[in-house]
Coordinates of C-alpha atoms and ligand atoms in Angstrom, one line a residue:
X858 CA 0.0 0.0 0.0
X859 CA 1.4 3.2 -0.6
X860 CA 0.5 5.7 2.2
X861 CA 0.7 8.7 -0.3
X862 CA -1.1 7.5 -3.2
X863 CA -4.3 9.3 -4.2
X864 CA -4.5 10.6 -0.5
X865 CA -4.2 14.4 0.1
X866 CA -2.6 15.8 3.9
X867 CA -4.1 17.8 6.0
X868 CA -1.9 20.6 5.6
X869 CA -2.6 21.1 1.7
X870 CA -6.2 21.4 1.5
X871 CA -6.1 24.6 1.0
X872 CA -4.0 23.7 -2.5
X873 CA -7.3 21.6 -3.2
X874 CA -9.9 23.8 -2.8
X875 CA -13.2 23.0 -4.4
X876 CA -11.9 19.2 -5.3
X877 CA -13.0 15.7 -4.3
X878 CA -10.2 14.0 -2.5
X879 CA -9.8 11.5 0.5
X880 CA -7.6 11.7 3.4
X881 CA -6.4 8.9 6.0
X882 CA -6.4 9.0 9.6
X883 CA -7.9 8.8 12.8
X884 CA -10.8 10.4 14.5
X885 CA -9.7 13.0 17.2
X886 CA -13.3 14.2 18.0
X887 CA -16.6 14.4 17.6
X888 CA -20.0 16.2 17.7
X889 CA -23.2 16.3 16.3
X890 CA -26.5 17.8 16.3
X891 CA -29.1 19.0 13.7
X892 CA -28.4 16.1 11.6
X893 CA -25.1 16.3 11.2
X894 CA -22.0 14.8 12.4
X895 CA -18.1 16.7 12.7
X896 CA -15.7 14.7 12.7
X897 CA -12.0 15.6 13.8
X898 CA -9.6 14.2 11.8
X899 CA -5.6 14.5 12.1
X900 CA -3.4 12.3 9.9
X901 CA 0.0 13.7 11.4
X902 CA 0.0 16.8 9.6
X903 CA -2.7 18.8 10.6
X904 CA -6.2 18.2 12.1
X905 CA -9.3 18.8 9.8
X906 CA -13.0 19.0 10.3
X907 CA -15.4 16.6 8.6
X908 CA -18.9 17.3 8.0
X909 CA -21.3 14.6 7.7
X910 CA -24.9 14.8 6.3
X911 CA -27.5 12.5 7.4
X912 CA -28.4 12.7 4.1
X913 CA -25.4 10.8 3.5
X914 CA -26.6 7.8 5.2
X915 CA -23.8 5.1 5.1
X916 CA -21.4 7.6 6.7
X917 CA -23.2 9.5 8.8
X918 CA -24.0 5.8 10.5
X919 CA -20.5 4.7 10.5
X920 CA -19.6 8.4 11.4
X921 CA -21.9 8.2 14.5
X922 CA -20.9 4.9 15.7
X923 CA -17.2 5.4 15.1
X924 CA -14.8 5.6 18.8
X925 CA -12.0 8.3 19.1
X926 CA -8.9 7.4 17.8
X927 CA -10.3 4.7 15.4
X928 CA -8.7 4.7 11.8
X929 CA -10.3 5.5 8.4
X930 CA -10.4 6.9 5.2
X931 CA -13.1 9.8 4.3
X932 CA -13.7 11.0 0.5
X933 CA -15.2 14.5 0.2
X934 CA -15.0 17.7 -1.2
X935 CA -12.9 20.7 0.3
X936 CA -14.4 23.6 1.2
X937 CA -13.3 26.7 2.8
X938 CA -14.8 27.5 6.2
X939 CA -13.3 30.4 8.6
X940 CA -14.5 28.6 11.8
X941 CA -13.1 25.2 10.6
X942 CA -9.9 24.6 12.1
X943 CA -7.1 25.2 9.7
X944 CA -9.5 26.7 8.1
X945 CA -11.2 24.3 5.2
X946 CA -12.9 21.6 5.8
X947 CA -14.0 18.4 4.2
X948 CA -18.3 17.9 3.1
X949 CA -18.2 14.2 3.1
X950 CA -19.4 11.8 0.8
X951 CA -18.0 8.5 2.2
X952 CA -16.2 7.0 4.9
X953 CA -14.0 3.7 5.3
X954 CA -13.5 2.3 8.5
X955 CA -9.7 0.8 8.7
X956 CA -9.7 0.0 12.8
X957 CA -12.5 0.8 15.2
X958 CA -10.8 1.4 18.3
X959 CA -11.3 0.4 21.7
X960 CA -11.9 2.6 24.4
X961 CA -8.7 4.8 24.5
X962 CA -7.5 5.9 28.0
X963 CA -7.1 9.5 27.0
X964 CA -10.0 11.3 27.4
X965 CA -11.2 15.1 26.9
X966 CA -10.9 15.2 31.0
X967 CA -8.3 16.1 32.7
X968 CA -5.3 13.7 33.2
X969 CA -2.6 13.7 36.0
X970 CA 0.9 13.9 34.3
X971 CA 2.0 10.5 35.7
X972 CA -0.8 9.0 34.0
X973 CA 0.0 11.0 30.7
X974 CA 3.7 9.4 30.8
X975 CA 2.1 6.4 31.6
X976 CA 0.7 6.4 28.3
X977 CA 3.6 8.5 26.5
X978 CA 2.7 6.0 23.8
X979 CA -0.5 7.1 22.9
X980 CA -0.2 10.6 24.5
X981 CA 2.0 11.2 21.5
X982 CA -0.8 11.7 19.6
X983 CA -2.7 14.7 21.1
X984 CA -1.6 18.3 20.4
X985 CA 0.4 19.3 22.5
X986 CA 2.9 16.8 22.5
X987 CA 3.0 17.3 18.7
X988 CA 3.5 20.5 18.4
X989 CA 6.5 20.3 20.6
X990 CA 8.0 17.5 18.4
X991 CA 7.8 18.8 15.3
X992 CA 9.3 21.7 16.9
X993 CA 12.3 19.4 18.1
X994 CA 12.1 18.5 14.1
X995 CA 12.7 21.8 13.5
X996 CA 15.3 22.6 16.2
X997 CA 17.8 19.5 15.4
X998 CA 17.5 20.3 11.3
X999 CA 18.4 23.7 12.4
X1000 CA 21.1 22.9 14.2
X1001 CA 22.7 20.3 11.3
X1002 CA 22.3 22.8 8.7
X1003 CA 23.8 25.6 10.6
X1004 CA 27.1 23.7 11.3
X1005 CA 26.4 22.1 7.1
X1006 CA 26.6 25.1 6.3
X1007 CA 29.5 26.5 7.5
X1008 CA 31.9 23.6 6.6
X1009 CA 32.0 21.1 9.4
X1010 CA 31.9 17.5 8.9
X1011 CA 29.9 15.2 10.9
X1012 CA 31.8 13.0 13.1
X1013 CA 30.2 9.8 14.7
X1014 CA 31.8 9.1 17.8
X1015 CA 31.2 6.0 19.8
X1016 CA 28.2 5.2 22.6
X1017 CA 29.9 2.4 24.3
X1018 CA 33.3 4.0 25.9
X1019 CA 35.7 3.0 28.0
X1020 CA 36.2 6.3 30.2
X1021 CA 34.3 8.8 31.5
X1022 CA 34.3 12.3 29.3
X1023 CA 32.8 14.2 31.6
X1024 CA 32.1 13.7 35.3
X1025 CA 33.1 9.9 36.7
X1026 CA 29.9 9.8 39.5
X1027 CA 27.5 9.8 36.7
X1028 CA 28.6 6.9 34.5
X1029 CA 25.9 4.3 33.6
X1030 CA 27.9 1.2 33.5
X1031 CA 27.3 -1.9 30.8
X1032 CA 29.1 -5.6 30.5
X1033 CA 31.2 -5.5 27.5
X1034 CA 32.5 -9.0 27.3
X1035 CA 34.6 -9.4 30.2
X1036 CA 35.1 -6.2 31.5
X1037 CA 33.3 -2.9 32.0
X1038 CA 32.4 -0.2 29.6
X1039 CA 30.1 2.8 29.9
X1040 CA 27.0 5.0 27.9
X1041 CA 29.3 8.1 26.7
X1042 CA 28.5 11.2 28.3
X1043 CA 29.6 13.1 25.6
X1044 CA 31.7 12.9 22.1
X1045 CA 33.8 15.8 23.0
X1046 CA 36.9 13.9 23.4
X1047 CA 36.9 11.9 20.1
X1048 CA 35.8 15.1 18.5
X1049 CA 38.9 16.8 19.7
X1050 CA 41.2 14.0 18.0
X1051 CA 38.6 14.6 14.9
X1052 CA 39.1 18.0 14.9
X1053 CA 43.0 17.7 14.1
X1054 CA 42.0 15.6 11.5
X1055 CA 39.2 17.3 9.8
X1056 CA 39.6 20.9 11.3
X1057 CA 36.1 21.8 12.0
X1058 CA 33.6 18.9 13.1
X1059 CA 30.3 18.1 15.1
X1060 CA 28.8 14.9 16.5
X1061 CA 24.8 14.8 17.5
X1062 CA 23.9 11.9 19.3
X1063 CA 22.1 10.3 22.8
X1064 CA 24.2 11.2 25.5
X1065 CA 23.5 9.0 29.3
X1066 CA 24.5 10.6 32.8
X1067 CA 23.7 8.8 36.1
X1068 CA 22.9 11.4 38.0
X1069 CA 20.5 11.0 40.7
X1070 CA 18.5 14.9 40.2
X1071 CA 15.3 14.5 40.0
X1072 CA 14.7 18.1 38.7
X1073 CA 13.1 19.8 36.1
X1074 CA 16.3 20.3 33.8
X1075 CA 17.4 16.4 34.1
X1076 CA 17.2 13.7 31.7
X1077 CA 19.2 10.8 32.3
X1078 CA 19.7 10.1 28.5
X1079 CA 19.5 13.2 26.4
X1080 CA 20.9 14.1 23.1
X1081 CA 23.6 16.8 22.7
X1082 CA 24.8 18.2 19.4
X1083 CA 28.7 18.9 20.0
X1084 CA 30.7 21.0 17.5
X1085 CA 35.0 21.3 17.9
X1086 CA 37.4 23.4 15.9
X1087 CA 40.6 23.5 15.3
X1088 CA 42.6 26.8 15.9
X1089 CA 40.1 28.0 18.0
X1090 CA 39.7 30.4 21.4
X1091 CA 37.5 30.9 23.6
X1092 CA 36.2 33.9 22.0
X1093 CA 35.7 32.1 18.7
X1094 CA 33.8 29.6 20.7
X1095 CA 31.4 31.7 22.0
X1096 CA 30.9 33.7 18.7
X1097 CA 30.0 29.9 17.1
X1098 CA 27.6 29.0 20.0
X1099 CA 26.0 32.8 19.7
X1100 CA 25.3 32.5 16.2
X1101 CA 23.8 28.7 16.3
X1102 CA 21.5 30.1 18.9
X1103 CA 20.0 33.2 16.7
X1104 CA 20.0 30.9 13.8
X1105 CA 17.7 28.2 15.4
X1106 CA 15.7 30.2 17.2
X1107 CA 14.7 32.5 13.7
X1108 CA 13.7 28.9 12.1
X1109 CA 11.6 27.8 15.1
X1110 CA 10.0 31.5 14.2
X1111 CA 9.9 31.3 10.5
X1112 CA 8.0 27.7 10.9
X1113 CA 6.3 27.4 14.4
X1114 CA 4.4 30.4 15.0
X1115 CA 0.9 27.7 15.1
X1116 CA 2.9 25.4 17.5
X1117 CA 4.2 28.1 19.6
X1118 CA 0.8 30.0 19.9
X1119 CA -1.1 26.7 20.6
X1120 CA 1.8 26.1 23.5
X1121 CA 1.3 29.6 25.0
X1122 CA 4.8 30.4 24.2
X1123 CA 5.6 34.3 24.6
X1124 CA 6.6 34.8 21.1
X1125 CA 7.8 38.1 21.6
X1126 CA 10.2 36.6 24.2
X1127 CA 11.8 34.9 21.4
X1128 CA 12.5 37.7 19.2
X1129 CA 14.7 39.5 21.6
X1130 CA 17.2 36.5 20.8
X1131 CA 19.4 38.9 18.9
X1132 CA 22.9 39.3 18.9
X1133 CA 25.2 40.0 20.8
X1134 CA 24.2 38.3 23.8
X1135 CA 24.7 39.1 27.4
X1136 CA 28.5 38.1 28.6
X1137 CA 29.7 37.8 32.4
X1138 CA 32.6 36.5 33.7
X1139 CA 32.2 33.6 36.7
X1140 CA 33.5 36.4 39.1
X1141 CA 31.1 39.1 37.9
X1142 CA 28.1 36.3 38.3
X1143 CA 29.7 35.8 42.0
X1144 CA 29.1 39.5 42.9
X1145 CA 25.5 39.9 41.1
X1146 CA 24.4 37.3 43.3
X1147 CA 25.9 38.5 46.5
X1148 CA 24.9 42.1 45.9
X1149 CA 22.1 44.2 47.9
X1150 CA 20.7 45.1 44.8
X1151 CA 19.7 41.4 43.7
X1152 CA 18.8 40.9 46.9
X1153 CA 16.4 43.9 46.6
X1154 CA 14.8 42.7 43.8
X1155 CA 14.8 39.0 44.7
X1156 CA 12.5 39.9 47.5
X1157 CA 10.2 42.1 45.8
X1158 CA 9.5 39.5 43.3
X1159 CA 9.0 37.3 46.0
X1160 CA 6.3 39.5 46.9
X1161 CA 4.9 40.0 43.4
X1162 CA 4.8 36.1 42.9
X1163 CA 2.8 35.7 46.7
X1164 CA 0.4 38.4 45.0
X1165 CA 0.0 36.4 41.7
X1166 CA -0.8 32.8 43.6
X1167 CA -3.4 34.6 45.8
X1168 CA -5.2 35.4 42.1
X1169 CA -4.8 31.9 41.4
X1170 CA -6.4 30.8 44.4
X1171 CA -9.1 33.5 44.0
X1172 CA -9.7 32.5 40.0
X1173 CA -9.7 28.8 41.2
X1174 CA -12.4 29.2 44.1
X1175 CA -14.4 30.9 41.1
X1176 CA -14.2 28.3 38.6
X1177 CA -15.3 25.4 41.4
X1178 CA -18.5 27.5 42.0
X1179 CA -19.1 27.9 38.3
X1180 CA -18.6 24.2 37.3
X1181 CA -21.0 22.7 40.0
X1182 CA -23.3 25.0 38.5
X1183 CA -22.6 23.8 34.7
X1184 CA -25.1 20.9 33.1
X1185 CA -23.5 20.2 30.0
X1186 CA -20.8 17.6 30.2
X1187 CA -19.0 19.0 27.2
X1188 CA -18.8 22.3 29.3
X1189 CA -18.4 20.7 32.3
X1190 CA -15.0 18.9 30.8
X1191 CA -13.4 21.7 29.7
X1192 CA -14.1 23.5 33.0
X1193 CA -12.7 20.8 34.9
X1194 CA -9.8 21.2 32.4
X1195 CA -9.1 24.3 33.4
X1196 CA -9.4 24.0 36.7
X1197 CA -6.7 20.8 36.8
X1198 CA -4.5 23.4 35.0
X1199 CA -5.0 26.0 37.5
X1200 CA -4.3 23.5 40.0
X1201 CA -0.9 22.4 38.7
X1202 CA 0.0 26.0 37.9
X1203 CA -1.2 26.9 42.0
X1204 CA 0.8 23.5 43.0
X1205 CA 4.1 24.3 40.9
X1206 CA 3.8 28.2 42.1
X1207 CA 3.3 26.9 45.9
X1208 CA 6.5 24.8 46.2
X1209 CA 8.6 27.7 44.3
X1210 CA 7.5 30.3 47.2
X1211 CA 8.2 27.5 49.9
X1212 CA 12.2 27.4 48.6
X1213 CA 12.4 31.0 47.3
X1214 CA 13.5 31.9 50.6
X1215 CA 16.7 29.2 50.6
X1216 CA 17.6 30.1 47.2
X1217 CA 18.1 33.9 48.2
X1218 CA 19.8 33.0 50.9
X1219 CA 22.1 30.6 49.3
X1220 CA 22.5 33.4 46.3
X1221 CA 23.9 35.8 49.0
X1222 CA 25.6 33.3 50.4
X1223 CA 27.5 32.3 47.1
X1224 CA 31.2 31.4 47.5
X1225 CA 33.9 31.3 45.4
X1226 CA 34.8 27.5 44.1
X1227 CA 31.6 26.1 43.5
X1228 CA 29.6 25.7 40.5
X1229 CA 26.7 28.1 39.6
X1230 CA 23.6 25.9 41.4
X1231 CA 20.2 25.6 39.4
X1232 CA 18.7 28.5 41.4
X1233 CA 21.8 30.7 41.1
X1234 CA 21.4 30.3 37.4
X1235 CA 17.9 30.6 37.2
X1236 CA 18.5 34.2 39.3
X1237 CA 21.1 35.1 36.9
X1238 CA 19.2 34.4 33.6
X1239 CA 15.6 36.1 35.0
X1240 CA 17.9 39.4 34.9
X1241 CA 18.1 39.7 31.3
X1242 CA 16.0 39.0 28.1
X1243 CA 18.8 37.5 25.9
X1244 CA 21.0 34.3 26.9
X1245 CA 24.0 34.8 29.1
X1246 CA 27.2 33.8 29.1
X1247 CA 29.2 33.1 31.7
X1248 CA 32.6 32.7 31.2
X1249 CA 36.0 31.8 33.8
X1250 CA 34.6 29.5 36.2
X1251 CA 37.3 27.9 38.5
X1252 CA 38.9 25.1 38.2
X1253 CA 37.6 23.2 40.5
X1254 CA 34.2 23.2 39.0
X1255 CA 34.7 22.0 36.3
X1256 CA 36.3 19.3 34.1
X1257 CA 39.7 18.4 33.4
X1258 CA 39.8 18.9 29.8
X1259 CA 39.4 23.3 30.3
X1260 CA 42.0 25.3 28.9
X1261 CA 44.3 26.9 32.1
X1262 CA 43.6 30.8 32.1
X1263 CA 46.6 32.5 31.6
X1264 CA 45.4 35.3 34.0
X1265 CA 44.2 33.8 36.9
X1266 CA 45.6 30.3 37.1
X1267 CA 42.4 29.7 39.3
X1268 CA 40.4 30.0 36.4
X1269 CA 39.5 28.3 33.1
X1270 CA 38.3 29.2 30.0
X1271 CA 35.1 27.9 29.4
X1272 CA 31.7 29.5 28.6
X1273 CA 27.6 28.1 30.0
X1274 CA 24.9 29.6 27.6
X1275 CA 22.3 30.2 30.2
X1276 CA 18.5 30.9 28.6
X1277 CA 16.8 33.7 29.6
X1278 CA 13.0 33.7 31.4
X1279 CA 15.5 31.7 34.3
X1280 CA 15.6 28.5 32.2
X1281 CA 19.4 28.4 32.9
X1282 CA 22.3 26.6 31.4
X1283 CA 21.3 25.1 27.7
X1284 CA 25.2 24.9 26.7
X1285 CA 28.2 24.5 27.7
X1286 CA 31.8 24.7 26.5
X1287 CA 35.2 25.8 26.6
X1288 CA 38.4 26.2 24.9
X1289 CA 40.8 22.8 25.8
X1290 CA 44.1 22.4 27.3
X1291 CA 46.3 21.8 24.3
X1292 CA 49.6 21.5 26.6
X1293 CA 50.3 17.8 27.2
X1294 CA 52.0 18.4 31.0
X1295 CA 49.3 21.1 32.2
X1296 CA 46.5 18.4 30.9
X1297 CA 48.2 15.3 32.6
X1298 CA 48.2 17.4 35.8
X1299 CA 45.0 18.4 35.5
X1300 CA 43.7 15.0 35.2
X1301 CA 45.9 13.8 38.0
X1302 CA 44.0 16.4 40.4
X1303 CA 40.6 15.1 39.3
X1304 CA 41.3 11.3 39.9
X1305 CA 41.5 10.4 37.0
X1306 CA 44.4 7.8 35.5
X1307 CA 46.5 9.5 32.5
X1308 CA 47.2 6.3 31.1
X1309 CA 43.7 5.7 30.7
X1310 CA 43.8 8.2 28.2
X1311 CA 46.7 7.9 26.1
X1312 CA 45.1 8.2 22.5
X1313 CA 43.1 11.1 23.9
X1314 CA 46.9 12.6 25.1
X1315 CA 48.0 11.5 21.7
X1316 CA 45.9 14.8 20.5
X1317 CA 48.5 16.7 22.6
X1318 CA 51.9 15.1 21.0
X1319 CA 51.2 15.3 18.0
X1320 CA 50.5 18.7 15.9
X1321 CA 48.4 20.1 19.2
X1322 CA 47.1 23.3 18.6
X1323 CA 44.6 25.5 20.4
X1324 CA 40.7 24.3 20.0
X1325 CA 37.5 24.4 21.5
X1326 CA 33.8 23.6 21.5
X1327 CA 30.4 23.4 23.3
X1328 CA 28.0 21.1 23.4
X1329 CA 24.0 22.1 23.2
X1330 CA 21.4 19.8 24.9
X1331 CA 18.9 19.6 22.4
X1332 CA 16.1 18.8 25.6
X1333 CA 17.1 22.0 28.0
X1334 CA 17.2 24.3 24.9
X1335 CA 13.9 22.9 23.8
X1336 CA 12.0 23.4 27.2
X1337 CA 13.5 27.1 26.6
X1338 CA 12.3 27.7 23.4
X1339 CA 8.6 25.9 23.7
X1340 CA 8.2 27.8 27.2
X1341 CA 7.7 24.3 29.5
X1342 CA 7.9 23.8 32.9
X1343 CA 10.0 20.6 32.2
X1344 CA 12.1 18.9 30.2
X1345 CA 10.0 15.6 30.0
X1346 CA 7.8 16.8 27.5
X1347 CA 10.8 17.3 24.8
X1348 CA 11.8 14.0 24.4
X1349 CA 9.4 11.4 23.3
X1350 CA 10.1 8.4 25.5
X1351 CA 12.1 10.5 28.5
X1352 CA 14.1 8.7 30.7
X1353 CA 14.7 10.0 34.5
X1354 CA 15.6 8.0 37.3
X1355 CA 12.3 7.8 38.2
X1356 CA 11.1 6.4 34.6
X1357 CA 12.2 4.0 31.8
X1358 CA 8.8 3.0 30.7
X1359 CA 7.2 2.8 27.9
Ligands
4AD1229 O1 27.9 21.0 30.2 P1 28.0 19.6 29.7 O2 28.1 18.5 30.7 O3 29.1 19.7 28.7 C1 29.7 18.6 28.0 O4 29.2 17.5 28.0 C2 30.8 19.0 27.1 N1 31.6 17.8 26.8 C3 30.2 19.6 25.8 C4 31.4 20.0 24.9 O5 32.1 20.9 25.2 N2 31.5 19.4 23.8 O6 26.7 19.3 28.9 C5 26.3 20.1 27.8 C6 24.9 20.4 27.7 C7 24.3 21.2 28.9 O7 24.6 22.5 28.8 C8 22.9 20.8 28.9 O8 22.2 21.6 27.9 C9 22.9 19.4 28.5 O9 24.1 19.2 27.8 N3 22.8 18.5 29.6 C10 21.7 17.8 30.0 N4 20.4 17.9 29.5 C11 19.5 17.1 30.1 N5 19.7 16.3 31.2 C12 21.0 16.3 31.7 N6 21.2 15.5 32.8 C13 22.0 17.1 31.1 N7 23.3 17.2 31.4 C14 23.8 18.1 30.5
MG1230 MG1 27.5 22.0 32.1

């Protein structure tokens, strides 16, 4: 059977205007009254409404009978209708049944988001989680073409490793034979060896870290698109890593605008992604988060936030009144939608206030040394309305392979994108440590075992020259540019430490 033959999608009826055709898919929804049945059809590319006669009596039968999510073919003509969604809709003249369904779990009520995962398998198929993979679609062919286009060459570097690449404690192990092997964390260190070779490469693959968060921002196997080039500095890093940024985000624009709306996404957010972004060293970001001033404001949004939940509460107590006073189920359904939303949103807004108070107080109480923690970034980024780099972290939080600052020997040279609207760190990166004796120390310091890594010290004996990259979790810069609360919803089978299945 081939799919495409005589079948028209969704998304061109407009091109057919006027014209019999047949589409294939499954019913989303349904009403009727007056003697005539809508049906809801999507077939992947769009969702189109269906009007059935009862004139037309075979259909309209099979049409009234037929359960949600059930396959089938309908023949009709397209017609142009401002109320129909996308627009034109289809008068139909027949309809095929391919599958009646059973009774599918997802209803129009309102589902917990445990259960939704539950049923990722099937949830896959309702808007929202649609719209946010073809804007993954979009996002990922963005990213390819933008490093395509300026000359790299893709590099496919190995899942199954024999070393950690990035931080030992989060290494899922896996028998290899007779000894041990591990999920790589990241391609950075093959790409570096590549990037001698080739000059200027990228790798995009799944990506697994162990580590036991169980936070909005952490997948346990995500995928990470990693470019590396040769004769590179930091500055040249962060000019790449600015640039891939704007570029994506103007193709999620040019191509999303439906998705984004239907998500609630603050488009206008989104166009302030211009060059150049904000840049602050590690040492800047230290004193911003210490200062009165941040403080200050910290508090009043505190404040601000208190005033907004108590709205919530208010427009929630409303709605319970009004839906006990509601007959129609339809109604009733969509009321009870609304107030599960509300609930969530009161939830989520609830446990934020409860710690808002610790992550001031940790903010002020920032020390040199440590990494920037999720709420310090989160502070950082709700400051400004473009991404943020921060540059010069110290060595000690961070991994072995950063370049040594010539400086401030404290210091590396490395750069985290962190997304505005207090999404936090999407990338990260640095220029390496192309001298062979500073990079053995270095790795000495961190526990790890230089002879562990001799082809990756090979790099440094033979030809070494300065170089650098980032790497860009496709996931965390997804959440960002969709507006979510979490990062499960980006991937379509997400794996946490709390979930592996389906
Ligand atoms: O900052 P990370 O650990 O950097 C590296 O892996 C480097 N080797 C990249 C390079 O220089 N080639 O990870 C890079 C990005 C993060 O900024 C984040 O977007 C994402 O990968 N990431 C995660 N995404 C989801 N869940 C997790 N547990 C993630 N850990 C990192
Ligand atoms: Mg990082």
């Amino acid at each position: 059977m081939n799919a495409d033959a005589g079948f028209v999608q969704i998304k061109d009826l407009a091109a057919h205007d006027g014209r019999d055709v047949s589409i294939h898919g499954w019913l989303f929804g349904k009403r009727s009254g007056g003697g005539v049945a809508f049906l809801q059809i999507r077939d992947g590319s769009g969702i189109c409404q269906c009007v059935v006669e009862s004139s037309a009596e075979d259909a309209f039968k099979k049409a009234s009978e037929l359960p949600h999510e059930s396959s089938l073919i309908v023949r009709g003509i397209v017609r142009k209708d401002e109320r129909a969604i996308g627009g034109y809709e289809i008068a139909v003249s027949s309809v095929e049944i391919i599958h009646i369904a059973a009774e599918y779990p997802i209803t129009r009520k309102a589902h917990g988001i445990d259960f939704l995962m539950s049923h990722r398998h099937l949830w896959l198929r309702s808007r929202r989680p649609t719209a946010i993979l073809r804007i993954r679609h979009t996002l990922i062919k963005a990213c390819r073409d933008f490093f395509d286009n300026r000359g790299f060459t893709l590099v496919d570097t190995p899942i199954l490793v024999a070393g950690a690449g990035e931080d030992a404690q989060t290494l899922f192990p896996v028998e290899y034979f007779d000894r041990k092997a591990f999920l790589a964390q990241t391609g950075q260190l093959y790409l570096e060896s590549a990037c001698l070779a080739l000059g200027k490469v990228y790798c995009f693959g799944p990506t697994f870290r162990a580590e036991k968060s169980k936070t909005r921002r952490h997948l346990t196997e995500f995928w990470m698109i990693e470019p590396e080039v040769a004769f590179a500095e930091l500055d040249d890093v962060i000019a790449l890593a600015e640039d891939m940024v704007c570029y994506v985000v103007e193709q999620v624009l040019a191509r999303h605008q439906d998705d984004l709306t239907f998500l609630g996404r603050d488009i206008e957010a989104l166009r302030k992604v211009k060059k150049p972004f904000i840049r602050m060293t590690y040492g800047e970001v230290a004193e911003n988060l210490r200062s009165a001033k941040t403080k200050d404001w910290l508090e009043k949004e505190m404040m601000r936030d208190k005033e907004k939940l108590q709205a919530l509460i208010d427009e929630l107590g409303r709605l319970e009144k009004q839906v006990d006073a509601v007959k129609k189920t339809a109604q009733k359904d969509k009321i009870q939608i609304q107030i599960h939303e509300l609930k969530e949103n009161i939830e989520d807004l609830e446990a934020d206030l409860h710690n808002r108070p610790a992550h001031i107080a940790s903010a002020q109480a920032f020390e040199f040394g440590g990494d920037l923690g999720g709420s310090d970034e989160t502070i950082i980024s709700k400051q400004f309305d473009k991404p943020v780099f921060v540059t010069d972290y110290p060595r000690e939080a961070k991994a072995f392979y950063m370049k040594e600052s010539v400086q401030d020997k404290r210091l590396v040279r490395n750069m985290d994108l962190l997304a505005p609207e207090g999404y936090g760190e999407i990338i990260g990166g640095s220029q390496r440590e192309e001298n062979l004796d500073v990079l053995v120390t270095r790795m000495k310091e961190k526990g790890l075992n230089p002879e562990d890594y001799d082809w990756y010290l090979d790099v440094r004996k033979y030809g070494s020259v300065p170089h650098g990259g980032f790497g860009l979790g496709i996931e965390r810069a997804l959440t960002w540019i969709c507006g979510l609360k979490h990062v499960r919803e980006t991937i379509p089978f997400p794996r946490t430490m709390g979930r592996i299945y389906p």
